[in-house]
């Protein structure tokens, strides 16, 4: 069959099945309208009165009947072909369709026995929708079968592909709204088909639902000529099938035929790949469903056309004290679905319709992949201690932190090859972030053809790279939500590209943690290497440490931020994060060769505490130091220790305590974050009254935000990124932001007036050093030798 | 001519012109390699030594020769057809090409006389590149002719279209890297052609540069079959011309022929539209240039293939103490361009080549559109006082703030129709944000066909809407950077989608403000309506006030944040923002009917100060109140005043001062932000020792971040968004976050122990009220009548 507009229905549905499918669709539509409007009289057994109607009418009708149409047809093929399938609702506010359908198939009442399959249950089902104390209008975590809420548009297809990776028997039906299709993330997500392996991965069946309108505007894909759309989708590498029209009977026939066809094609692609091997990238089938917005709803209200226009987007018909005349219109509309034929006297779906739905876990609302924690298997993680950098004396050895982590990750990949539940996603930065070792064990999965000079590409692999942070984030989210583990590695500055996606995922985690039947999933782990202080060759555009500021605005029960100062700490933190559940973990680590500070046992102790006094670096071990030199982040730690070296040399009488923070949330109060220190603990680290010179990886404001209520906050002097710096030397970027060793020492002198003339002399010396450094780099194009070759000296 | 791969060169270039064009290209390539490597001996007059080579080799070769190739061919058609054209370099790190070409054409030396057109200038040009104290490797603001730095990838095509709007004679050549083409924003930006009017707008000539590789991976668009790529681009609505190969001579011929063809087509489309009117959307031409990565560079180094592989991405050849043997390879490579034929003895481009470049402002580096402030004309802004909501008594009138702003915007549109330099961009939210009145004067520009039930669509209009925040932001940035004015209106929660784009624009403004020859441009104005407190019908996914947290991390000289409490304040703020220059202004305002507080004169005074004591609402006018009830944001202001009402009624003896903040940055210290209050001023508003109950629009942390150093910060009790709430009533969302009037009063009681039993009684009453409210909304689906109908009572 040619992937083309099908104009005639060849009638593969028997008249009886057609009748039943249409009736099931009517039932779903009836439930959708009921959810939008009613709080009483759910079966319309008595004449509809205003008191039966909700006072606040909230929700979206436009997308709903089309999604109901799709759902019943998917049900048919699931049964017909015994498919392992679930449903992603891309269009915003698709809630009524999915809630209604999972109710019809029985999953809803199993999970929420109170919403029973009877008249009282129907009443509650209707009332709770978009109602105080009830459920949202999206396909929120409350809705069984959902891994994708879809309040913010753009990520449905990425989520679907994430779910498909390493789930070879699964098919994800991904409904994409034509509004959503205009977003950037969705526009590039079509290319996901270049990364899907038909042997080891599942399939995604995109169903582009063209209903023509967004809130108040037409949509692009619904207005471009048919031929152009077809070219576009074929150009994206898909084989599109078109189902267009508004006559329900004809549409059922066409849809059924197309559904049969696409299932057969998916199975053919799978079978070919699995029996003969993959020889070329498959052209996976997809469906374009063009149906009227608000299909089967009011055609016209008060002289305005509704069905098939943008006016069907939300509530197509106001029914309230100001519009009492609409009560009858609503009643007629609902009765047009003939509820008396669909539900028994007690309000249960009639048996012949109930029989249409798949059974047990084949029901899309009950598919276990959609409650990923149920399928989650622990990662097999080798002992991270075995990957330690030998560090007998702090600072004596140099190593690349992420390179070391890469070796650990390599073996995690290796040990989980069999259960295939671990993936690393990145926008072409796995190598640039120095996780090279991973490619000793696996490759980057890529179905688009290899050439002789390519490296680490294969049809199958545990790494996936595309130059789209949106895709990496969306894929990983889909992968995690369906019960697997993973990591997203990226540049720190550009992770802001997914700020908004992070928001939505954190919200999902927050809400789903409150739902008893939802199981916990693996944490979303970010490794942000190539961070703000490692952009000497990229400059200003690549410098931004603000993602952590963004992250800490979300619920304390969900977010964790780690800034390991060296490789052994990074290993310990990585192990912890990969074992954790239902968090977002942000790890910021360096990739360049840098001094290593802690041996593995000390690193574990340090990371377990999250914050430590580094006695080996301090010049004083009592309770009353003159100054606290604190640091958080690999580069700030280096500078802070270099500053301590200067203090030791030139102001040896000074009592210096060195504090290092690896778990940023330690700084916040224990009343705000579960990791937070108590005020007493905080004071023990930072004193109650001594200057704290805090070298921080990110924006100084963040440390103040986290610590403003601490006893000694007034003495907290934070050095961090101040939006200065460009392409220059590594050290010069620090100088531009006053985060270098010299500025740190100068700040110590400034805060300790008792250092007197001796302090001023040191300050003068360092100011001269800064001038000298500046002249040197202009002349030589590199940092002063004393900085390049600096080494920590033991006490 | 069919838009197809051209296999044969028909030879439209005379042998002499071909020779010269190729020589010019060699000159540009020579300069590019020189910038990457050399600091001395720029003309290779003496044998190359290691001391001539920079110590840190930073920069990107891969994209450069292809861009040089494009530039010289654009130069030819600019001269040939007298085109008004400039160049956007999408591929990251395209700096060497653009710096080199603007040097060759003379603009660089005109702007930077020190970088003269002689040997010494060449030496400086080479040395400064990616060098301390020099210039970045991107097309940063330092580079003449640039409006697009391109450090973060994805926005070139949106910028180009933004520049094209309302510039009917302009053509923007937009070079898109095949890496960048994988990003979401770029993938949807191809659809911009559905919004461009050939009569009133300029043209964009996309040149998709397929060099095959990103950092370490192949690119999708270079690996899909030719036919598929062609379908994709045609499906996007373009007419693609393919220029493929690696033989320079042949490629020059093909490129020249294609360039002629596309210019003619653009002119034809323009002429047709302008003479006959627009009857259908044009299929604009574009070019696909497929050339080897690192073209003309080293073929192979140490046994690895370089040219045409990912290894050509950055520095293809290490030349340093560890690789002395590469010195000769570099020398041979550079000499392969035959510099002695290209530059005179003194180091000036030979006259016959210099003659190839356009003259004066036709040079792409000198195109005035690329230094937009030069073309910036003030907006004609009617007196905003004329749009005032009549407000004799505070709280007596209700209005929709944004609706009122819409009327003002309508007339701004009207008054600037002639100079066509004002546009409003939005992701289908102009209506939902209640700026309806705008459509009395203009329409949404849309070239994709209208139907009978569409509204406010036309081939030409000052509003542009596409469901992509990336596009809206990119278009607006391009529009502003080329010297016009505009506004982006969106949902508050989803503006995080462009966090990263905001970052890059703020960085551009920061850097360009430091460059003397760069002129100031109009501010980027955000109107965030449909904010966190107006999501009762959208719920959790639509609730996020964190964009302002993100914004205030950027330079204080660039960012401004306004939260007008009512319509008159919104009008005053809007007027101020639209007149301002070189800022990012964030305005957060409500759209629903809400009480109006200030008459216009008071509003102006309030907005001018940015913060005021509202005497009319305070119960005490001395210097020593018992409590300060502060608010910032429209909804918090309402709740704070309602709380004051309760205090007046039940605790009338309490001395209450009411403070309202409209300019958020007033809270920060004047030492941190130019708008900041001094500590003395701050204390005069907030007292030195009294409790401050601060009702804040956003995350409470932000107020603490801004005020932690203030005298009375310890008494600052901030109520704001705590990531709670879902679909429920308007008021219930406030309750969920303790931002409602009852919680505010309870907090007053908690902070003032001297209120004793009377205070406790009030607290108890309010706690009961909260319980009652909760029960009422579950039962009735709407807020208590006393809340819905609440009105401010005069003292």
Coordinates of C-alpha atoms in Angstrom, one line a residue, chain A residues 39 55-56 58-60 93 127 129-138 149-153 155 179-188 191 194-195 213-225 227-237 281 283 290 304-305 308-311 314 321 427-429 431-432 444 446 448-457 465-471 491 493-497 499-500 503-504 507-508 510-511 514 536-544 546 549-550 552-555 665 668 672 699-702 704-706 708-709 713-718 721-730 732 776-782, chain B residues 39 55-56 58-60 93 127 129-138 149-153 155 179-188 191 194-195 213-225 227-237 281 283 290 304-305 308-311 314 321 427-429 431-432 444 446 448-457 465-471 491 493-497 499-500 503-504 507-508 510-511 514 536-544 546 549-550 552-555 665 668 672 699-702 704-706 708-709 713-718 721-730 732 776-782:
Chain A
X39 CA -20.9 17.5 38.4
X55 CA -19.5 26.6 38.0
X56 CA -15.9 27.0 36.7
X58 CA -12.1 24.4 32.6
X59 CA -10.6 22.1 30.1
X60 CA -9.9 21.6 26.4
X93 CA -4.7 19.3 27.8
X127 CA -16.6 16.2 39.0
X129 CA -11.8 16.9 36.4
X130 CA -10.2 20.3 36.6
X131 CA -11.9 20.8 39.9
X132 CA -10.5 21.8 43.3
X133 CA -9.1 18.8 45.0
X134 CA -9.4 16.9 41.8
X135 CA -7.2 16.2 38.8
X136 CA -5.5 18.5 36.3
X137 CA -6.6 18.8 32.7
X138 CA -3.4 17.3 31.4
X149 CA 2.0 15.2 31.1
X150 CA 2.3 17.5 28.1
X151 CA 1.5 20.8 29.8
X152 CA 4.5 22.3 28.1
X153 CA 4.6 21.3 24.5
X155 CA 8.7 16.7 24.0
X179 CA 0.5 23.1 17.6
X180 CA 3.2 21.1 19.4
X181 CA 4.7 20.3 16.0
X182 CA 5.7 23.9 15.6
X183 CA 8.1 23.9 18.5
X184 CA 11.8 23.5 18.0
X185 CA 12.2 20.4 20.1
X186 CA 9.5 18.5 18.2
X187 CA 10.7 19.7 14.9
X188 CA 14.0 18.1 15.4
X191 CA 15.1 12.9 13.3
X194 CA 18.2 7.9 12.7
X195 CA 19.1 6.5 16.1
X213 CA -5.6 25.2 15.1
X214 CA -3.8 26.2 18.2
X215 CA -5.4 28.5 20.7
X216 CA -6.3 31.3 18.3
X217 CA -4.3 30.6 15.2
X218 CA -4.2 28.0 12.5
X219 CA -1.2 25.7 12.5
X220 CA 1.5 25.5 9.9
X221 CA 1.4 21.8 9.2
X222 CA -2.3 21.9 8.7
X223 CA -2.1 24.8 6.2
X224 CA 0.8 23.7 4.0
X225 CA -0.3 21.8 0.9
X227 CA 2.3 17.4 -1.1
X228 CA 4.5 19.6 0.9
X229 CA 3.7 17.9 4.2
X230 CA 4.2 14.6 2.6
X231 CA 7.6 15.7 1.4
X232 CA 8.5 17.1 4.7
X233 CA 7.7 13.8 6.6
X234 CA 9.4 11.7 4.0
X235 CA 12.4 14.1 4.1
X236 CA 12.5 13.4 7.8
X237 CA 12.8 9.7 6.9
X281 CA 17.9 2.5 8.0
X283 CA 11.6 4.0 6.8
X290 CA -6.5 15.2 9.8
X304 CA -20.1 31.4 15.3
X305 CA -18.8 28.2 13.7
X308 CA -13.4 22.7 12.9
X309 CA -12.2 26.1 14.1
X310 CA -10.0 27.5 16.8
X311 CA -13.1 28.3 18.8
X314 CA -11.2 25.0 25.1
X321 CA -26.1 31.8 34.6
X427 CA 25.0 16.5 22.2
X428 CA 28.3 15.4 20.8
X429 CA 30.2 16.0 24.0
X431 CA 34.5 12.8 23.9
X432 CA 34.9 16.5 24.5
X444 CA 27.4 5.6 19.7
X446 CA 23.7 5.6 14.8
X448 CA 22.6 6.7 9.3
X449 CA 25.5 5.1 7.7
X450 CA 29.2 5.0 8.6
X451 CA 32.3 5.9 6.7
X452 CA 35.8 4.9 6.9
X453 CA 37.0 7.8 9.1
X454 CA 34.2 7.7 11.6
X455 CA 34.9 6.7 15.1
X456 CA 32.9 4.8 17.7
X457 CA 29.7 4.6 15.7
X465 CA 24.5 11.7 20.6
X466 CA 22.7 14.3 18.6
X467 CA 23.4 18.0 18.6
X468 CA 20.2 18.8 20.4
X469 CA 20.1 19.1 24.2
X470 CA 16.3 18.9 23.9
X471 CA 16.6 15.5 22.3
X491 CA 28.4 21.7 28.5
X493 CA 26.5 26.8 29.8
X494 CA 24.2 25.1 27.3
X495 CA 22.3 23.0 29.7
X496 CA 20.2 26.1 30.1
X497 CA 18.7 25.0 26.8
X499 CA 15.8 24.6 31.8
X500 CA 12.2 24.3 30.9
X503 CA 11.2 22.1 35.3
X504 CA 8.6 19.8 33.9
X507 CA 7.4 18.7 38.6
X508 CA 6.5 15.2 37.4
X510 CA 7.3 15.9 42.8
X511 CA 3.7 15.0 41.9
X514 CA 2.8 11.9 46.2
X536 CA 39.4 29.5 28.0
X537 CA 39.2 28.6 24.3
X538 CA 35.5 29.2 23.9
X539 CA 34.9 32.4 25.8
X540 CA 32.0 34.4 27.0
X541 CA 29.2 32.6 25.2
X542 CA 30.2 29.3 26.8
X543 CA 30.4 30.7 30.3
X544 CA 27.4 30.3 32.5
X546 CA 23.5 29.4 36.3
X549 CA 20.6 28.4 40.5
X550 CA 17.7 27.3 38.3
X552 CA 17.6 24.8 43.4
X553 CA 14.3 26.6 42.9
X554 CA 12.6 23.2 42.6
X555 CA 11.5 21.1 45.5
X665 CA 22.7 21.7 49.6
X668 CA 21.1 25.4 53.1
X672 CA 14.8 23.7 54.0
X699 CA 27.2 33.0 40.8
X700 CA 28.1 34.3 44.3
X701 CA 24.4 35.1 44.9
X702 CA 23.6 31.5 45.1
X704 CA 24.2 33.9 49.8
X705 CA 20.7 32.6 48.9
X706 CA 21.5 29.4 50.6
X708 CA 21.5 34.1 54.4
X709 CA 20.0 32.9 57.7
X713 CA 26.4 35.1 57.1
X714 CA 27.5 38.7 57.5
X715 CA 31.1 37.5 57.3
X716 CA 30.5 35.3 54.2
X717 CA 32.5 36.8 51.3
X718 CA 31.8 34.9 48.2
X721 CA 31.4 34.0 38.4
X722 CA 30.5 37.7 37.8
X723 CA 29.8 37.5 34.0
X724 CA 33.3 38.5 33.2
X725 CA 35.9 36.8 31.0
X726 CA 36.3 35.8 27.4
X727 CA 38.8 33.9 25.4
X728 CA 42.0 34.1 27.3
X729 CA 44.1 31.9 29.6
X730 CA 42.6 29.6 32.1
X732 CA 43.0 35.1 33.4
X776 CA 53.0 38.3 30.8
X777 CA 49.9 36.7 29.2
X778 CA 49.6 39.5 26.6
X779 CA 53.2 39.0 25.7
X780 CA 53.4 35.2 25.9
X781 CA 49.9 34.0 25.4
X782 CA 50.0 31.7 28.4
Chain B
X39 CA 52.0 35.6 16.0
X55 CA 51.7 28.8 22.3
X56 CA 48.0 28.1 22.9
X58 CA 42.8 27.9 19.9
X59 CA 40.1 28.1 17.2
X60 CA 38.2 26.1 14.6
X93 CA 33.5 29.4 15.9
X127 CA 48.0 37.5 17.1
X129 CA 42.7 36.0 17.5
X130 CA 41.8 33.7 20.4
X131 CA 44.5 35.4 22.4
X132 CA 44.6 37.0 25.8
X133 CA 43.5 40.6 25.4
X134 CA 42.4 39.8 21.8
X135 CA 39.2 38.6 20.2
X136 CA 37.0 35.5 20.6
X137 CA 36.9 32.7 18.1
X138 CA 33.2 33.4 17.4
X149 CA 27.9 35.5 17.6
X150 CA 26.9 31.9 17.3
X151 CA 28.6 30.5 20.3
X152 CA 25.5 28.7 21.2
X153 CA 24.0 27.0 18.1
X155 CA 19.4 30.7 16.3
X179 CA 25.7 20.6 13.3
X180 CA 23.5 23.6 14.2
X181 CA 20.8 22.2 11.9
X182 CA 20.3 19.3 14.4
X183 CA 19.1 21.7 17.1
X184 CA 15.4 22.1 17.8
X185 CA 15.3 25.9 17.3
X186 CA 16.9 25.6 13.9
X187 CA 14.8 22.7 12.8
X188 CA 11.6 24.7 13.3
X191 CA 9.2 27.3 8.7
X194 CA 5.5 31.0 6.1
X195 CA 5.6 34.4 7.8
X213 CA 30.8 16.6 11.0
X214 CA 30.3 18.1 14.3
X215 CA 33.0 17.9 17.0
X216 CA 33.4 14.1 16.9
X217 CA 30.3 12.8 15.1
X218 CA 28.9 12.9 11.6
X219 CA 25.9 15.1 11.1
X220 CA 22.4 13.9 10.2
X221 CA 21.8 16.1 7.2
X222 CA 25.1 15.2 5.6
X223 CA 24.4 11.5 6.0
X224 CA 20.8 11.2 4.8
X225 CA 20.4 10.4 1.1
X227 CA 16.8 12.7 -2.2
X228 CA 15.7 12.7 1.4
X229 CA 17.4 16.0 2.1
X230 CA 15.8 17.5 -1.0
X231 CA 12.4 16.3 0.1
X232 CA 13.0 17.7 3.6
X233 CA 13.9 21.1 2.4
X234 CA 11.1 21.2 -0.2
X235 CA 8.8 20.0 2.5
X236 CA 9.9 23.0 4.6
X237 CA 8.8 25.1 1.6
X281 CA 3.4 31.8 -0.6
X283 CA 9.0 29.1 -2.6
X290 CA 28.4 20.3 0.5
X304 CA 45.1 10.2 10.2
X305 CA 42.9 11.7 7.5
X308 CA 36.9 15.9 5.1
X309 CA 36.7 14.3 8.6
X310 CA 35.7 15.4 12.1
X311 CA 39.4 15.8 12.9
X314 CA 39.3 22.6 15.6
X321 CA 57.5 21.8 21.2
X427 CA 3.6 31.9 20.6
X428 CA -0.2 32.2 20.0
X429 CA -0.7 34.2 23.2
X431 CA -5.1 37.1 22.5
X432 CA -4.8 34.8 25.5
X444 CA -0.9 38.6 12.5
X446 CA 0.8 34.9 7.9
X448 CA 0.0 30.3 4.6
X449 CA -3.5 30.8 3.5
X450 CA -6.6 32.0 5.3
X451 CA -10.0 30.4 5.7
X452 CA -13.3 31.8 6.4
X453 CA -13.2 31.3 10.2
X454 CA -9.8 32.6 10.8
X455 CA -9.3 35.8 12.7
X456 CA -6.8 38.6 12.5
X457 CA -4.6 37.0 9.9
X465 CA 2.8 34.3 16.1
X466 CA 4.2 30.8 15.9
X467 CA 4.1 28.2 18.6
X468 CA 7.7 28.4 19.2
X469 CA 9.2 30.6 21.9
X470 CA 12.5 30.0 20.2
X471 CA 11.3 31.6 17.0
X491 CA 3.3 32.7 29.4
X493 CA 6.2 29.5 33.0
X494 CA 7.2 28.8 29.4
X495 CA 9.5 31.7 28.9
X496 CA 12.1 29.4 30.5
X497 CA 12.2 27.8 27.0
X499 CA 16.5 31.0 29.1
X500 CA 19.5 30.2 27.1
X503 CA 21.6 34.5 28.2
X504 CA 23.3 34.9 24.8
X507 CA 25.9 38.7 26.8
X508 CA 25.8 40.3 23.4
X510 CA 27.0 43.5 27.7
X511 CA 29.9 43.1 25.3
X514 CA 31.8 48.1 25.8
X536 CA -6.0 28.1 38.0
X537 CA -7.2 26.3 34.8
X538 CA -3.8 25.1 33.7
X539 CA -2.2 23.9 36.9
X540 CA 1.2 22.8 38.0
X541 CA 2.9 22.6 34.6
X542 CA 2.1 26.2 33.9
X543 CA 3.3 27.5 37.2
X544 CA 6.8 28.8 37.4
X546 CA 11.6 31.6 38.0
X549 CA 15.6 34.6 39.0
X550 CA 17.4 33.6 35.9
X552 CA 18.9 38.8 37.6
X553 CA 22.0 36.7 37.3
X554 CA 23.1 38.7 34.3
X555 CA 24.8 42.0 34.4
X665 CA 15.8 45.9 41.4
X668 CA 19.1 45.3 45.6
X672 CA 25.0 46.2 43.0
X699 CA 10.2 32.4 44.6
X700 CA 10.7 33.8 48.1
X701 CA 14.5 33.1 47.8
X702 CA 14.8 35.8 45.2
X704 CA 16.2 37.2 50.2
X705 CA 18.9 37.1 47.5
X706 CA 18.4 40.7 46.7
X708 CA 20.3 39.7 52.5
X709 CA 22.7 42.5 53.3
X713 CA 16.8 41.5 56.6
X714 CA 16.4 39.2 59.6
X715 CA 12.8 40.5 59.9
X716 CA 12.0 39.9 56.2
X717 CA 9.4 37.2 56.0
X718 CA 8.7 36.5 52.3
X721 CA 5.6 30.6 45.2
X722 CA 6.7 27.3 46.8
X723 CA 6.1 24.9 44.0
X724 CA 2.6 24.1 45.2
X725 CA -0.7 24.3 43.6
X726 CA -2.5 22.7 40.7
X727 CA -5.8 23.1 38.9
X728 CA -8.0 24.6 41.5
X729 CA -9.5 28.0 42.2
X730 CA -7.5 31.2 41.9
X732 CA -6.7 28.1 46.5
X776 CA -16.4 25.4 50.3
X777 CA -14.4 25.1 47.2
X778 CA -14.6 21.3 47.2
X779 CA -18.3 21.6 47.5
X780 CA -18.9 24.5 45.1
X781 CA -16.0 24.5 42.8
X782 CA -15.4 28.2 43.3

